[in-house]
PDB file of C-alpha atoms and ligand atoms in Angstrom:
ATOM      1  CA  MET A 112      -7.769   4.902 -21.115  1.00 43.00           C
ATOM      2  CA  LYS A 113      -8.500   7.202 -18.541  1.00 47.00           C
ATOM      3  CA  LEU A 114      -4.747   8.294 -18.336  1.00 48.00           C
ATOM      4  CA  MET A 115      -5.472   9.077 -22.049  1.00 51.00           C
ATOM      5  CA  ARG A 116      -8.641  10.850 -21.662  1.00 53.00           C
ATOM      6  CA  LYS A 117      -6.811  12.546 -19.099  1.00 52.00           C
ATOM      7  CA  ALA A 118      -3.761  13.839 -21.221  1.00 49.00           C
ATOM      8  CA  ALA A 119      -5.901  14.805 -23.805  1.00 51.00           C
ATOM      9  CA  LEU A 120      -8.091  17.198 -21.467  1.00 49.00           C
ATOM     10  CA  LEU A 121      -4.621  18.539 -20.199  1.00 48.00           C
ATOM     11  CA  MET A 122      -3.386  19.327 -23.422  1.00 50.00           C
ATOM     12  CA  ALA A 123      -6.415  21.121 -25.006  1.00 48.00           C
ATOM     13  CA  ALA A 124      -6.616  23.092 -21.856  1.00 46.00           C
ATOM     14  CA  VAL A 125      -3.381  24.310 -21.101  1.00 45.00           C
ATOM     15  CA  PRO A 126      -1.012  23.914 -23.922  1.00 43.00           C
ATOM     16  CA  ALA A 127       1.190  26.616 -22.518  1.00 43.00           C
ATOM     17  CA  ILE A 128       1.894  25.200 -19.290  1.00 41.00           C
ATOM     18  CA  VAL A 129       2.681  21.990 -20.479  1.00 38.00           C
ATOM     19  CA  LEU A 130       5.260  23.691 -23.157  1.00 39.00           C
ATOM     20  CA  ILE A 131       6.855  25.257 -20.183  1.00 39.00           C
ATOM     21  CA  THR A 132       7.024  22.764 -17.960  1.00 38.00           C
ATOM     22  CA  PRO A 133       6.973  19.116 -19.453  1.00 36.00           C
ATOM     23  CA  VAL A 134       7.920  17.350 -16.474  1.00 37.00           C
ATOM     24  CA  GLY A 135       5.069  18.831 -14.445  1.00 36.00           C
ATOM     25  CA  SER A 136       2.631  17.811 -16.811  1.00 35.00           C
ATOM     26  CA  ALA A 137       2.396  14.170 -17.381  1.00 42.00           C
ATOM     27  CA  SER A 138      -0.160  11.944 -14.898  1.00 58.00           C
ATOM     28  CA  ALA A 139       3.459  10.120 -14.186  1.00 71.00           C
ATOM     29  CA  HIS A 140       4.874  10.394 -10.875  1.00 94.00           C
ATOM     30  CA  GLY A 141       6.124   8.193  -8.494  1.00 97.00           C
ATOM     31  CA  TYR A 142       5.824   5.223  -5.166  1.00 98.00           C
ATOM     32  CA  VAL A 143       7.568   3.155  -3.087  1.00 98.00           C
ATOM     33  CA  SER A 144       8.683   0.306  -5.072  1.00 98.00           C
ATOM     34  CA  SER A 145      10.347  -2.014  -2.483  1.00 97.00           C
ATOM     35  CA  PRO A 146       9.623  -2.973   0.215  1.00 98.00           C
ATOM     36  CA  ALA A 147       6.276  -3.279  -1.969  1.00 98.00           C
ATOM     37  CA  SER A 148       3.889  -0.551  -1.016  1.00 98.00           C
ATOM     38  CA  ARG A 149      -0.066  -1.462  -1.143  1.00 98.00           C
ATOM     39  CA  SER A 150       0.480   0.489  -4.787  1.00 97.00           C
ATOM     40  CA  ALA A 151       3.259  -2.064  -5.663  1.00 98.00           C
ATOM     41  CA  GLN A 152       0.848  -4.723  -4.753  1.00 97.00           C
ATOM     42  CA  CYS A 153      -1.970  -3.381  -6.726  1.00 97.00           C
ATOM     43  CA  ALA A 154       0.374  -3.135  -9.892  1.00 96.00           C
ATOM     44  CA  ARG A 155       1.975  -6.277  -9.671  1.00 95.00           C
ATOM     45  CA  GLY A 156      -1.146  -8.161  -9.472  1.00 95.00           C
ATOM     46  CA  ASP A 157      -0.802  -9.219  -5.969  1.00 93.00           C
ATOM     47  CA  ILE A 158      -4.197  -7.803  -5.045  1.00 91.00           C
ATOM     48  CA  SER A 159      -7.321  -8.294  -7.444  1.00 88.00           C
ATOM     49  CA  VAL A 160      -7.912  -5.570  -9.317  1.00 83.00           C
ATOM     50  CA  ASP A 161     -11.490  -5.335  -8.575  1.00 88.00           C
ATOM     51  CA  LEU A 162     -10.348  -4.342  -5.230  1.00 94.00           C
ATOM     52  CA  CYS A 163      -7.517  -1.914  -5.604  1.00 94.00           C
ATOM     53  CA  GLY A 164      -9.205   0.388  -8.063  1.00 92.00           C
ATOM     54  CA  GLN A 165      -6.704   2.802 -10.403  1.00 93.00           C
ATOM     55  CA  ALA A 166      -3.661   1.756  -8.324  1.00 95.00           C
ATOM     56  CA  LYS A 167      -3.652  -1.077 -10.420  1.00 94.00           C
ATOM     57  CA  TYR A 168      -2.904   1.029 -13.164  1.00 94.00           C
ATOM     58  CA  GLU A 169      -1.217   3.654 -11.881  1.00 95.00           C
ATOM     59  CA  PRO A 170       0.563   2.854  -8.874  1.00 96.00           C
ATOM     60  CA  GLN A 171       2.765   5.757  -9.048  1.00 97.00           C
ATOM     61  CA  SER A 172      -0.326   8.312  -9.088  1.00 96.00           C
ATOM     62  CA  ALA A 173      -1.670   8.322  -5.625  1.00 97.00           C
ATOM     63  CA  GLU A 174      -1.305  12.256  -5.313  1.00 96.00           C
ATOM     64  CA  GLY A 175      -3.053  14.763  -3.070  1.00 97.00           C
ATOM     65  CA  VAL A 176      -2.550  17.923  -1.027  1.00 97.00           C
ATOM     66  CA  LYS A 177       0.266  17.790   1.429  1.00 98.00           C
ATOM     67  CA  GLY A 178      -0.073  16.943   4.709  1.00 97.00           C
ATOM     68  CA  LYS A 179      -2.154  13.790   4.895  1.00 97.00           C
ATOM     69  CA  LYS A 180      -1.760  10.693   6.985  1.00 97.00           C
ATOM     70  CA  ASN A 181      -3.237   8.303   4.374  1.00 96.00           C
ATOM     71  CA  CYS A 182      -2.218   5.736   1.561  1.00 98.00           C
ATOM     72  CA  SER A 183      -4.584   7.859  -1.010  1.00 97.00           C
ATOM     73  CA  GLY A 184      -3.769  11.477  -0.613  1.00 97.00           C
ATOM     74  CA  ASP A 185      -7.749  11.446  -0.359  1.00 97.00           C
ATOM     75  CA  ASN A 186      -7.977  10.695  -4.203  1.00 95.00           C
ATOM     76  CA  GLY A 187     -10.997   9.260  -4.728  1.00 95.00           C
ATOM     77  CA  ALA A 188      -9.607   6.853  -7.445  1.00 94.00           C
ATOM     78  CA  PHE A 189      -7.203   5.586  -5.178  1.00 97.00           C
ATOM     79  CA  ALA A 190      -9.279   5.195  -2.000  1.00 97.00           C
ATOM     80  CA  PRO A 191      -8.821   0.761  -2.172  1.00 97.00           C
ATOM     81  CA  LEU A 192      -5.150   1.695  -0.461  1.00 98.00           C
ATOM     82  CA  ASP A 193      -6.614   3.370   2.637  1.00 98.00           C
ATOM     83  CA  ASN A 194      -8.786   0.116   3.108  1.00 97.00           C
ATOM     84  CA  ASP A 195      -6.867  -2.049   5.928  1.00 97.00           C
ATOM     85  CA  SER A 196      -8.660  -4.910   5.707  1.00 96.00           C
ATOM     86  CA  LEU A 197      -7.736  -6.088   1.984  1.00 96.00           C
ATOM     87  CA  PRO A 198      -4.907  -8.739   1.864  1.00 96.00           C
ATOM     88  CA  TRP A 199      -1.908  -6.840   2.050  1.00 97.00           C
ATOM     89  CA  LYS A 200       1.114  -8.395   2.055  1.00 97.00           C
ATOM     90  CA  VAL A 201       3.181  -7.499   5.704  1.00 98.00           C
ATOM     91  CA  THR A 202       7.220  -6.950   5.363  1.00 98.00           C
ATOM     92  CA  ASN A 203       9.050  -8.157   8.074  1.00 97.00           C
ATOM     93  CA  THR A 204      11.888  -6.091   9.252  1.00 97.00           C
ATOM     94  CA  GLY A 205      13.906  -4.987  12.127  1.00 96.00           C
ATOM     95  CA  GLN A 206      14.246  -1.236  13.207  1.00 96.00           C
ATOM     96  CA  THR A 207      16.241  -0.436  10.596  1.00 97.00           C
ATOM     97  CA  LEU A 208      14.444  -0.197   7.088  1.00 98.00           C
ATOM     98  CA  SER A 209      15.357   0.899   3.543  1.00 98.00           C
ATOM     99  CA  LEU A 210      12.801   1.992   1.064  1.00 98.00           C
ATOM    100  CA  THR A 211      13.468   2.655  -2.796  1.00 98.00           C
ATOM    101  CA  TRP A 212      11.070   5.222  -4.392  1.00 98.00           C
ATOM    102  CA  THR A 213      10.469   4.466  -8.383  1.00 97.00           C
ATOM    103  CA  PHE A 214       9.338   7.741  -9.927  1.00 96.00           C
ATOM    104  CA  THR A 215       7.953   8.003 -13.346  1.00 94.00           C
ATOM    105  CA  ALA A 216       8.786  11.859 -13.349  1.00 93.00           C
ATOM    106  CA  ARG A 217      11.253  13.281 -11.563  1.00 94.00           C
ATOM    107  CA  HIS A 218       9.614  16.322 -10.012  1.00 96.00           C
ATOM    108  CA  ALA A 219      11.567  18.791  -7.991  1.00 97.00           C
ATOM    109  CA  THR A 220      11.393  17.698  -4.611  1.00 98.00           C
ATOM    110  CA  ARG A 221      11.066  19.359  -1.195  1.00 98.00           C
ATOM    111  CA  ASP A 222      11.362  16.574   1.043  1.00 98.00           C
ATOM    112  CA  TYR A 223      10.463  12.911   1.829  1.00 98.00           C
ATOM    113  CA  GLU A 224       8.299  12.491   4.829  1.00 98.00           C
ATOM    114  CA  TYR A 225       7.910   8.656   6.516  1.00 98.00           C
ATOM    115  CA  PHE A 226       5.169   8.421   9.391  1.00 98.00           C
ATOM    116  CA  ILE A 227       3.893   5.891  11.953  1.00 97.00           C
ATOM    117  CA  GLY A 228       0.932   7.282  12.851  1.00 96.00           C
ATOM    118  CA  ASN A 229       1.589  10.400  13.955  1.00 96.00           C
ATOM    119  CA  THR A 230       5.100  10.206  14.801  1.00 97.00           C
ATOM    120  CA  ARG A 231       7.838  11.149  11.787  1.00 97.00           C
ATOM    121  CA  VAL A 232      10.285   8.420  12.028  1.00 97.00           C
ATOM    122  CA  GLY A 233      12.168   9.498   8.766  1.00 98.00           C
ATOM    123  CA  TYR A 234      13.017  13.093   7.096  1.00 98.00           C
ATOM    124  CA  PHE A 235      15.004  13.656   3.887  1.00 98.00           C
ATOM    125  CA  SER A 236      15.352  17.055   2.328  1.00 98.00           C
ATOM    126  CA  GLY A 237      15.349  16.991  -1.649  1.00 97.00           C
ATOM    127  CA  ASN A 238      16.732  20.594  -1.497  1.00 97.00           C
ATOM    128  CA  ASN A 239      14.275  21.615  -4.554  1.00 97.00           C
ATOM    129  CA  GLN A 240      16.306  19.203  -7.101  1.00 97.00           C
ATOM    130  CA  GLN A 241      15.216  16.478  -9.150  1.00 97.00           C
ATOM    131  CA  PRO A 242      15.669  13.194  -7.583  1.00 97.00           C
ATOM    132  CA  ASN A 243      17.654  10.294  -8.760  1.00 97.00           C
ATOM    133  CA  ASN A 244      15.547   7.612  -9.737  1.00 96.00           C
ATOM    134  CA  PRO A 245      15.057   5.064  -7.944  1.00 97.00           C
ATOM    135  CA  THR A 246      15.919   6.888  -4.989  1.00 98.00           C
ATOM    136  CA  THR A 247      16.727   4.776  -1.826  1.00 98.00           C
ATOM    137  CA  HIS A 248      16.208   5.932   1.733  1.00 98.00           C
ATOM    138  CA  THR A 249      17.471   4.253   4.918  1.00 98.00           C
ATOM    139  CA  ILE A 250      15.204   5.164   8.339  1.00 98.00           C
ATOM    140  CA  ASN A 251      14.858   3.632  11.705  1.00 97.00           C
ATOM    141  CA  LEU A 252      11.732   2.635  13.148  1.00 96.00           C
ATOM    142  CA  GLY A 253      12.028   4.687  15.959  1.00 91.00           C
ATOM    143  CA  GLY A 254      11.510   1.804  18.643  1.00 93.00           C
ATOM    144  CA  PHE A 255       7.711   1.103  17.070  1.00 96.00           C
ATOM    145  CA  SER A 256       7.043  -3.120  17.336  1.00 95.00           C
ATOM    146  CA  GLY A 257       4.763  -5.360  15.678  1.00 96.00           C
ATOM    147  CA  ARG A 258       1.976  -4.750  12.944  1.00 97.00           C
ATOM    148  CA  GLN A 259       2.399  -1.306  11.514  1.00 97.00           C
ATOM    149  CA  LYS A 260       1.339   1.051   8.691  1.00 98.00           C
ATOM    150  CA  LEU A 261       4.259   3.374   7.272  1.00 98.00           C
ATOM    151  CA  TYR A 262       3.064   6.155   5.370  1.00 98.00           C
ATOM    152  CA  ALA A 263       5.860   7.426   2.854  1.00 98.00           C
ATOM    153  CA  ILE A 264       5.183  10.622   1.517  1.00 98.00           C
ATOM    154  CA  TRP A 265       6.852  12.539  -1.392  1.00 98.00           C
ATOM    155  CA  ASN A 266       6.526  16.653  -1.456  1.00 98.00           C
ATOM    156  CA  ILE A 267       6.743  18.192  -4.456  1.00 97.00           C
ATOM    157  CA  SER A 268       8.530  21.488  -4.086  1.00 97.00           C
ATOM    158  CA  ASP A 269       6.705  23.586  -6.858  1.00 94.00           C
ATOM    159  CA  THR A 270       2.943  22.236  -6.578  1.00 95.00           C
ATOM    160  CA  VAL A 271       0.840  21.798  -3.268  1.00 97.00           C
ATOM    161  CA  ASN A 272       1.212  18.162  -4.067  1.00 97.00           C
ATOM    162  CA  ALA A 273       2.685  14.970  -2.338  1.00 98.00           C
ATOM    163  CA  PHE A 274       2.691  11.335  -3.419  1.00 98.00           C
ATOM    164  CA  TYR A 275       1.504   9.072  -0.777  1.00 98.00           C
ATOM    165  CA  SER A 276       2.703   5.088  -0.507  1.00 98.00           C
ATOM    166  CA  CYS A 277       1.877   3.091   2.709  1.00 98.00           C
ATOM    167  CA  ILE A 278       4.113   0.047   3.636  1.00 98.00           C
ATOM    168  CA  ASP A 279       2.891  -2.786   6.151  1.00 98.00           C
ATOM    169  CA  LEU A 280       5.319  -3.542   8.518  1.00 98.00           C
ATOM    170  CA  ASN A 281       6.008  -6.401  10.839  1.00 97.00           C
ATOM    171  CA  ILE A 282       8.534  -4.860  13.171  1.00 97.00           C
ATOM    172  CA  SER A 283      10.830  -6.749  15.651  1.00 95.00           C
ATOM    173  CA  GLY A 284      12.044  -4.643  18.510  1.00 81.00           C
ATOM    174  CA  GLY A 285      15.425  -4.382  19.634  1.00 53.00           C
ATOM    175  CA  GLY A 286      16.797  -1.093  18.042  1.00 44.00           C
ATOM    176  CA  GLY A 287      20.364  -3.009  16.717  1.00 40.00           C
ATOM    177  CA  THR A 288      21.243  -2.828  13.077  1.00 41.00           C
ATOM    178  CA  THR A 289      19.553  -5.823  10.925  1.00 41.00           C
ATOM    179  CA  PRO A 290      20.530  -7.205   7.569  1.00 43.00           C
ATOM    180  CA  PRO A 291      18.366  -5.467   4.772  1.00 44.00           C
ATOM    181  CA  PRO A 292      14.299  -6.134   4.886  1.00 45.00           C
ATOM    182  CA  THR A 293      12.861  -9.054   2.088  1.00 43.00           C
ATOM    183  CA  THR A 294       9.619  -8.546   1.242  1.00 42.00           C
ATOM    184  CA  THR A 295       8.126 -11.913   2.770  1.00 44.00           C
ATOM    185  CA  THR A 296       4.264 -12.564   4.156  1.00 44.00           C
ATOM    186  CA  THR A 297       4.147 -13.023   7.986  1.00 45.00           C
ATOM    187  CA  THR A 298       3.987 -16.685   8.933  1.00 44.00           C
ATOM    188  CA  THR A 299       2.170 -17.110  11.902  1.00 47.00           C
ATOM    189  CA  PRO A 300       1.070 -20.455  13.700  1.00 47.00           C
ATOM    190  CA  PRO A 301      -2.741 -21.275  13.361  1.00 47.00           C
ATOM    191  CA  LYS A 302      -5.188 -19.476  15.907  1.00 47.00           C
ATOM    192  CA  PRO A 303      -7.044 -21.954  17.722  1.00 47.00           C
ATOM    193  CA  THR A 304     -10.754 -21.634  16.186  1.00 45.00           C
ATOM    194  CA  THR A 305     -13.958 -22.609  18.090  1.00 45.00           C
ATOM    195  CA  SER A 306     -15.968 -25.776  17.022  1.00 43.00           C
ATOM    196  CA  THR A 307     -18.646 -25.147  14.801  1.00 43.00           C
ATOM    197  CA  THR A 308     -22.599 -26.692  15.910  1.00 40.00           C
ATOM    198  CA  THR A 309     -23.073 -27.385  12.060  1.00 39.00           C
ATOM    199  CA  PRO A 310     -21.437 -29.317   9.777  1.00 41.00           C
ATOM    200  CA  PRO A 311     -19.586 -27.594   7.343  1.00 39.00           C
ATOM    201  CA  PRO A 312     -21.349 -27.427   3.453  1.00 43.00           C
ATOM    202  CA  ALA A 313     -19.044 -29.880   1.227  1.00 47.00           C
ATOM    203  CA  GLY A 314     -15.864 -28.867   0.223  1.00 55.00           C
ATOM    204  CA  GLY A 315     -15.869 -27.081   3.587  1.00 70.00           C
ATOM    205  CA  GLY A 316     -13.788 -26.831   6.447  1.00 87.00           C
ATOM    206  CA  THR A 317     -12.991 -25.188  10.164  1.00 89.00           C
ATOM    207  CA  TRP A 318     -11.061 -21.445   8.521  1.00 87.00           C
ATOM    208  CA  ALA A 319      -7.205 -21.725   9.581  1.00 87.00           C
ATOM    209  CA  ALA A 320      -4.561 -19.208   8.979  1.00 83.00           C
ATOM    210  CA  ASN A 321      -1.723 -19.765   6.080  1.00 79.00           C
ATOM    211  CA  THR A 322      -4.269 -21.681   4.087  1.00 84.00           C
ATOM    212  CA  SER A 323      -4.890 -21.145   0.463  1.00 84.00           C
ATOM    213  CA  TYR A 324      -8.445 -20.792  -0.196  1.00 83.00           C
ATOM    214  CA  ALA A 325      -9.977 -20.750  -3.564  1.00 87.00           C
ATOM    215  CA  VAL A 326     -12.971 -18.104  -4.714  1.00 84.00           C
ATOM    216  CA  GLY A 327     -16.377 -20.082  -4.006  1.00 87.00           C
ATOM    217  CA  GLN A 328     -15.186 -22.548  -1.234  1.00 89.00           C
ATOM    218  CA  THR A 329     -16.716 -22.486   2.307  1.00 90.00           C
ATOM    219  CA  VAL A 330     -15.111 -22.417   5.833  1.00 89.00           C
ATOM    220  CA  THR A 331     -16.640 -22.245   9.034  1.00 91.00           C
ATOM    221  CA  TYR A 332     -15.461 -20.239  11.703  1.00 88.00           C
ATOM    222  CA  SER A 333     -17.005 -19.664  15.255  1.00 87.00           C
ATOM    223  CA  GLY A 334     -20.358 -21.124  14.254  1.00 89.00           C
ATOM    224  CA  SER A 335     -20.556 -19.332  10.671  1.00 89.00           C
ATOM    225  CA  THR A 336     -20.237 -20.366   7.253  1.00 91.00           C
ATOM    226  CA  TYR A 337     -18.553 -18.246   4.943  1.00 84.00           C
ATOM    227  CA  ARG A 338     -17.800 -18.369   1.078  1.00 88.00           C
ATOM    228  CA  CYS A 339     -14.389 -17.183  -0.437  1.00 79.00           C
ATOM    229  CA  ARG A 340     -15.135 -13.921  -2.358  1.00 85.00           C
ATOM    230  CA  GLN A 341     -11.071 -13.874  -3.618  1.00 81.00           C
ATOM    231  CA  ALA A 342      -8.652 -16.734  -3.565  1.00 80.00           C
ATOM    232  CA  HIS A 343      -5.479 -15.713  -1.090  1.00 76.00           C
ATOM    233  CA  THR A 344      -3.640 -17.371   1.497  1.00 78.00           C
ATOM    234  CA  SER A 345      -5.003 -16.792   4.894  1.00 83.00           C
ATOM    235  CA  LEU A 346      -3.415 -14.985   7.918  1.00 75.00           C
ATOM    236  CA  THR A 347      -3.905 -14.483  11.364  1.00 75.00           C
ATOM    237  CA  GLY A 348      -6.111 -11.260  11.596  1.00 73.00           C
ATOM    238  CA  TRP A 349      -7.838 -12.400   8.527  1.00 75.00           C
ATOM    239  CA  GLU A 350     -10.784 -14.257   9.855  1.00 83.00           C
ATOM    240  CA  PRO A 351     -13.717 -14.158   7.751  1.00 88.00           C
ATOM    241  CA  PRO A 352     -15.909 -11.925  10.299  1.00 86.00           C
ATOM    242  CA  ASN A 353     -12.930  -9.610   9.794  1.00 79.00           C
ATOM    243  CA  VAL A 354     -12.161  -9.116   6.317  1.00 77.00           C
ATOM    244  CA  ALA A 355     -15.540  -8.486   4.618  1.00 79.00           C
ATOM    245  CA  ALA A 356     -13.750  -8.366   1.284  1.00 76.00           C
ATOM    246  CA  LEU A 357     -12.284 -11.730   1.244  1.00 77.00           C
ATOM    247  CA  TRP A 358     -15.517 -13.825   2.771  1.00 80.00           C
ATOM    248  CA  GLU A 359     -18.912 -13.706   2.314  1.00 87.00           C
ATOM    249  CA  LYS A 360     -21.097 -14.824   5.409  1.00 87.00           C
ATOM    250  CA  ILE A 361     -23.432 -17.320   3.945  1.00 88.00           C
TER     251      ILE A 361
HETATM  252 CU1  LIG B  98       3.773  13.409 -12.144  1.00 51.21          CU
END
């Protein structure tokens, strides 16, 4: 609905531009589809629509001016992509990682940049040409290890804008070559939890990692009781006090 309104506005306001540069006019762009970026996870329904915002419908439209280091491009409708506490799936990888962009409009491309924090770990020139769809890049993760957020940035050559994707990684060290990565959730052993002082409500239990929780289910953690807000499988790091999007303290 929003898309159509946007398109209608655009056509009414700037018909000349639409005629001259049809490729640049649609609100259709690109995102990292493999490994599943945060946008891709929203689009395929891994994350509840209520939590994802517009990324659910337009994973390819996290567009903002160049030079950002975030997941939304500071585009307000895509702000949930910047929320590290949502239950994003994490991709296990070695030091070598292949990433695939899916384009819904093949904008002429200045270049692609990949960052972990402020360190650029990948760069590919686009030669100001239209890219192939899809386009795959293989990067080296520069010795980073453990849980990292990779910023994938597609810089357009004929506008001030870029498109942003974030990929959550669990990187194993070494620097050797590794097989192509597969998208999997991390599996870690349950963390020991402290004993509770009050008995849990009916259906409750002590929170544990790698456990499926349904909406409304209650658990105890560190002596407090929490109610599940969104069905999910728990992971270490998603302890109820850490993830307000998943657990409501009661
Ligand atoms: Cu576009």
